[in-house]
Short mmCIF file of C-alpha atoms in Angstrom, two decimals:
data_model
loop_
_atom_site.label_atom_id
_atom_site.label_comp_id
_atom_site.label_asym_id
_atom_site.label_seq_id
_atom_site.Cartn_x
_atom_site.Cartn_y
_atom_site.Cartn_z
CA MET A 27 6.54 6.35 -7.42
CA SER A 28 9.14 7.52 -5.49
CA LEU A 29 9.00 9.01 -1.85
CA VAL A 30 9.97 11.63 -0.24
CA ARG A 31 10.92 12.17 2.87
CA LEU A 32 9.37 15.01 4.65
CA ASN A 33 10.62 16.50 8.64
CA ILE A 34 8.23 19.27 9.90
CA LYS A 35 10.10 22.88 9.96
CA GLY A 36 7.74 24.41 12.34
CA ILE A 37 4.07 25.86 11.97
CA SER A 38 3.26 29.37 11.30
CA TYR A 39 0.03 31.98 11.94
CA SER A 40 -0.63 34.45 9.42
CA GLN A 41 -0.39 38.09 10.47
CA THR A 42 -2.65 38.83 8.51
CA GLN A 43 -5.56 36.09 8.51
CA ASN A 44 -6.10 35.39 11.58
CA GLY A 45 -6.91 32.09 12.99
CA ALA A 46 -5.63 31.17 9.79
CA TYR A 47 -2.15 28.01 10.88
CA ALA A 48 0.17 26.75 8.02
CA LEU A 49 2.38 23.57 8.81
CA ILE A 50 5.53 23.52 7.13
CA LEU A 51 6.84 20.34 6.35
CA ASN A 52 10.58 20.44 4.97
CA GLU A 53 11.91 18.24 1.94
CA VAL A 54 15.63 16.51 3.95
CA ASP A 55 17.15 16.09 1.03
CA GLY A 56 16.20 19.42 -0.50
CA ASP A 57 15.12 22.63 0.11
CA ARG A 58 11.94 22.54 -0.76
CA LYS A 59 9.17 23.42 1.62
CA LEU A 60 5.20 21.60 1.43
CA PRO A 61 3.22 24.52 3.75
CA ILE A 62 -0.55 23.02 4.62
CA VAL A 63 -3.48 25.00 5.88
CA ILE A 64 -4.69 23.39 9.24
CA GLY A 65 -7.00 24.16 12.05
CA ALA A 66 -5.91 25.79 15.53
CA PHE A 67 -7.10 22.29 17.32
CA GLU A 68 -4.84 20.38 15.29
CA ALA A 69 -2.41 22.91 15.15
CA GLN A 70 -2.75 23.79 18.78
CA SER A 71 -1.98 19.59 19.06
CA ILE A 72 1.39 19.76 16.78
CA ALA A 73 3.14 22.35 18.89
CA ILE A 74 2.11 20.71 21.91
CA ALA A 75 3.61 17.06 20.99
CA LEU A 76 6.51 19.11 19.89
CA GLU A 77 7.34 20.36 22.37
CA LYS A 78 8.50 17.86 24.71
CA GLU A 79 8.21 19.24 27.81
CA ILE A 80 4.00 20.48 27.25
CA ARG A 81 2.02 17.71 29.34
CA PRO A 82 -2.17 18.47 28.74
CA PRO A 83 -2.84 17.58 32.85
CA ARG A 84 -5.44 15.05 30.32
CA PRO A 85 -5.45 13.33 26.59
CA LEU A 86 -5.46 15.58 23.71
CA THR A 87 -7.41 13.61 20.87
CA HIS A 88 -4.44 12.34 19.56
CA ASP A 89 -3.14 11.15 23.10
CA LEU A 90 -6.15 9.38 23.73
CA PHE A 91 -5.39 7.58 20.21
CA LYS A 92 -1.59 6.75 21.08
CA ASN A 93 -2.99 5.76 24.42
CA PHE A 94 -4.81 3.42 22.69
CA ALA A 95 -3.25 2.26 20.10
CA ASP A 96 -0.21 1.11 22.23
CA ARG A 97 -2.62 -0.31 25.62
CA PHE A 98 -3.49 -2.71 21.74
CA ASP A 99 0.15 -3.07 20.77
CA ILE A 100 -0.02 -0.99 17.40
CA VAL A 101 2.14 0.87 16.01
CA VAL A 102 2.04 4.13 13.49
CA LYS A 103 5.03 2.89 11.22
CA GLN A 104 5.47 5.91 8.46
CA VAL A 105 2.34 8.45 7.61
CA ILE A 106 2.79 8.99 4.06
CA ILE A 107 0.95 12.64 1.79
CA HIS A 108 -0.41 10.27 -0.37
CA LYS A 109 -2.38 12.48 -2.98
CA LEU A 110 -3.81 15.98 -4.04
CA VAL A 111 -6.78 17.04 -5.14
CA ASP A 112 -7.61 21.24 -5.22
CA GLY A 113 -5.50 22.18 -2.61
CA VAL A 114 -6.32 19.24 -0.05
CA PHE A 115 -3.20 17.00 1.18
CA TYR A 116 -4.83 13.16 1.64
CA SER A 117 -2.66 10.97 3.95
CA SER A 118 -2.43 7.77 4.34
CA LEU A 119 -1.68 6.01 7.97
CA ILE A 120 1.09 2.88 7.94
CA CYS A 121 -0.19 1.04 11.08
CA GLU A 122 1.38 -2.42 12.01
CA ARG A 123 -0.21 -4.70 14.85
CA ASP A 124 1.17 -8.49 14.81
CA LYS A 125 3.15 -8.16 12.01
CA ILE A 126 0.41 -7.82 9.81
CA GLU A 127 0.19 -3.91 8.65
CA GLU A 128 -3.02 -2.00 8.08
CA ILE A 129 -3.62 1.10 5.97
CA ILE A 130 -6.02 4.00 7.53
CA ASP A 131 -6.83 6.63 5.54
CA ALA A 132 -6.32 9.91 7.33
CA ARG A 133 -6.29 13.89 7.70
CA THR A 134 -2.92 15.11 7.60
CA SER A 135 -3.19 17.17 10.03
CA ASP A 136 -4.23 14.54 12.09
CA ALA A 137 -1.19 12.17 10.72
CA ILE A 138 1.15 14.34 11.14
CA ALA A 139 0.48 14.37 14.55
CA LEU A 140 0.33 11.19 15.17
CA ALA A 141 3.03 11.01 13.65
CA LEU A 142 5.31 12.72 16.05
CA ARG A 143 3.45 10.94 18.79
CA PHE A 144 4.77 7.40 17.07
CA ASN A 145 8.07 9.45 16.23
CA ALA A 146 6.68 8.18 12.83
CA PRO A 147 8.20 9.19 9.22
CA ILE A 148 6.71 11.51 7.41
CA PHE A 149 6.83 10.81 3.43
CA THR A 150 5.00 12.03 0.75
CA TYR A 151 5.56 11.51 -3.11
CA LYS A 152 8.21 13.33 -5.35
CA ASN A 153 5.02 14.39 -8.32
CA ILE A 154 3.52 15.57 -5.07
CA LEU A 155 5.88 18.13 -4.20
CA ASP A 156 7.06 18.67 -7.26
CA LYS A 157 3.12 20.21 -7.37
CA ALA A 158 3.37 21.50 -4.30
CA GLY A 159 6.34 22.39 -3.06
CA ILE A 160 7.90 25.71 -2.74
CA TYR A 161 11.42 27.78 -2.50
CA LEU A 162 11.92 30.04 0.77
CA LYS A 163 13.01 33.59 -1.11
CA VAL A 164 15.58 33.94 1.57
CA ASN A 165 17.67 37.55 1.57
CA PRO A 166 21.15 37.44 1.81
CA LYS A 167 20.81 40.83 3.59
CA ASN A 168 18.04 39.31 5.70
CA ASP A 169 19.46 36.17 8.26
CA ASP A 170 16.01 35.82 10.06
CA GLU A 171 14.40 33.33 7.91
CA SER A 172 11.49 32.62 10.45
CA GLN A 173 10.45 36.10 8.63
CA ASP A 174 11.05 34.98 5.48
CA ASP A 175 8.68 32.11 6.63
CA SER A 176 6.35 34.31 8.08
CA VAL A 177 5.75 36.30 5.09
CA LEU A 178 5.55 33.04 2.93
CA VAL A 179 3.04 31.57 4.66
CA ASP A 180 0.96 35.07 5.07
CA ASP A 181 1.15 34.93 0.99
CA PHE A 182 0.36 31.46 1.18
CA ILE A 183 -2.99 31.36 3.04
CA ALA A 184 -4.18 34.51 1.50
CA GLU A 185 -3.93 32.48 -1.70
CA GLU A 186 -5.54 29.40 -0.53
CA LEU A 187 -8.10 31.36 1.19
CA GLU A 188 -9.16 33.22 -2.13
CA SER A 189 -8.94 29.99 -3.80
CA SER A 190 -11.40 28.85 -1.24
CA SER A 191 -13.47 32.05 -1.31
CA ALA A 192 -16.06 29.46 -3.40
CA LYS A 193 -17.85 28.59 0.25
CA ASP A 194 -19.06 32.28 -0.16
CA VAL A 195 -21.21 30.74 -3.10
CA TYR A 196 -22.91 28.56 -0.24
CA LYS A 197 -24.10 31.99 1.31
CA ASN A 198 -26.28 32.47 -1.68
CA LYS A 199 -27.81 28.29 -1.42
CA THR A 200 -31.08 27.42 0.51
CA LEU A 201 -30.71 24.67 3.34
CA ASP A 202 -32.19 22.12 1.36
CA GLU A 203 -28.99 23.20 -1.41
CA LEU A 204 -26.82 22.87 1.33
CA HIS A 205 -27.45 20.03 2.88
CA THR A 206 -28.23 18.12 -0.55
CA LEU A 207 -24.17 19.95 -0.39
CA LEU A 208 -23.69 18.41 2.27
CA ASP A 209 -24.42 14.60 1.35
CA GLU A 210 -22.51 14.67 -1.73
CA ALA A 211 -19.78 16.10 -0.25
CA VAL A 212 -19.63 13.43 2.58
CA ALA A 213 -20.16 11.10 -0.62
CA ASN A 214 -17.53 11.84 -2.34
CA GLU A 215 -14.95 12.16 0.94
CA ASP A 216 -14.93 15.07 0.39
CA TYR A 217 -14.72 16.74 4.15
CA GLU A 218 -13.05 19.98 3.58
CA LYS A 219 -16.09 21.69 1.54
CA ALA A 220 -18.28 19.12 3.87
CA ALA A 221 -16.82 21.43 6.92
CA LYS A 222 -17.32 24.50 5.21
CA ILE A 223 -20.75 23.43 4.34
CA ARG A 224 -21.39 22.43 7.53
CA ASP A 225 -20.29 25.58 8.48
CA GLU A 226 -22.28 27.44 7.03
CA ILE A 227 -25.85 25.50 7.79
CA SER A 228 -24.54 26.26 11.72
CA LYS A 229 -24.49 29.73 10.63
CA ARG A 230 -28.25 29.52 9.72
#
């Protein structure tokens, strides 16, 4: 499968869905965008890495990882978004130390936050971009592409939240059932689902 290089176009905050962010990736040699819904903390970390002038007084989690890696001569060479399952993107960090490469599983938001700090390229497979990539509907009378982005992101996040409305099902589950589902989600490495179940347990 051929790899497609991606650039970070930016982060959009949904005007209609409170607290929802989307990371917009753009294929280097094309017009398709790959929107990925991310959490507020990851959005903040990526935004800080994009804004080179902003230096937090204490290292954030991703900065700490970078400092740790630098100390032990570990380099993140590239990030590959390698799988898409039920709307969840899976990524890998390709790392190198002493000319030995290792592949480390990572959440896509974390992987991209680290890619920025290591100046590492971001790739995905063509079939993933074919499946999840979208074209912006640019209005020729409107040169403000960011406005189109905003509309696009609102629509995209709304669809994502609608598809993830399955989490409402958890409200009808007992605590024992939720703990069983949580164990299954962790065993299947479905951490996005596990996080939703954990949130429901915390509410109780």
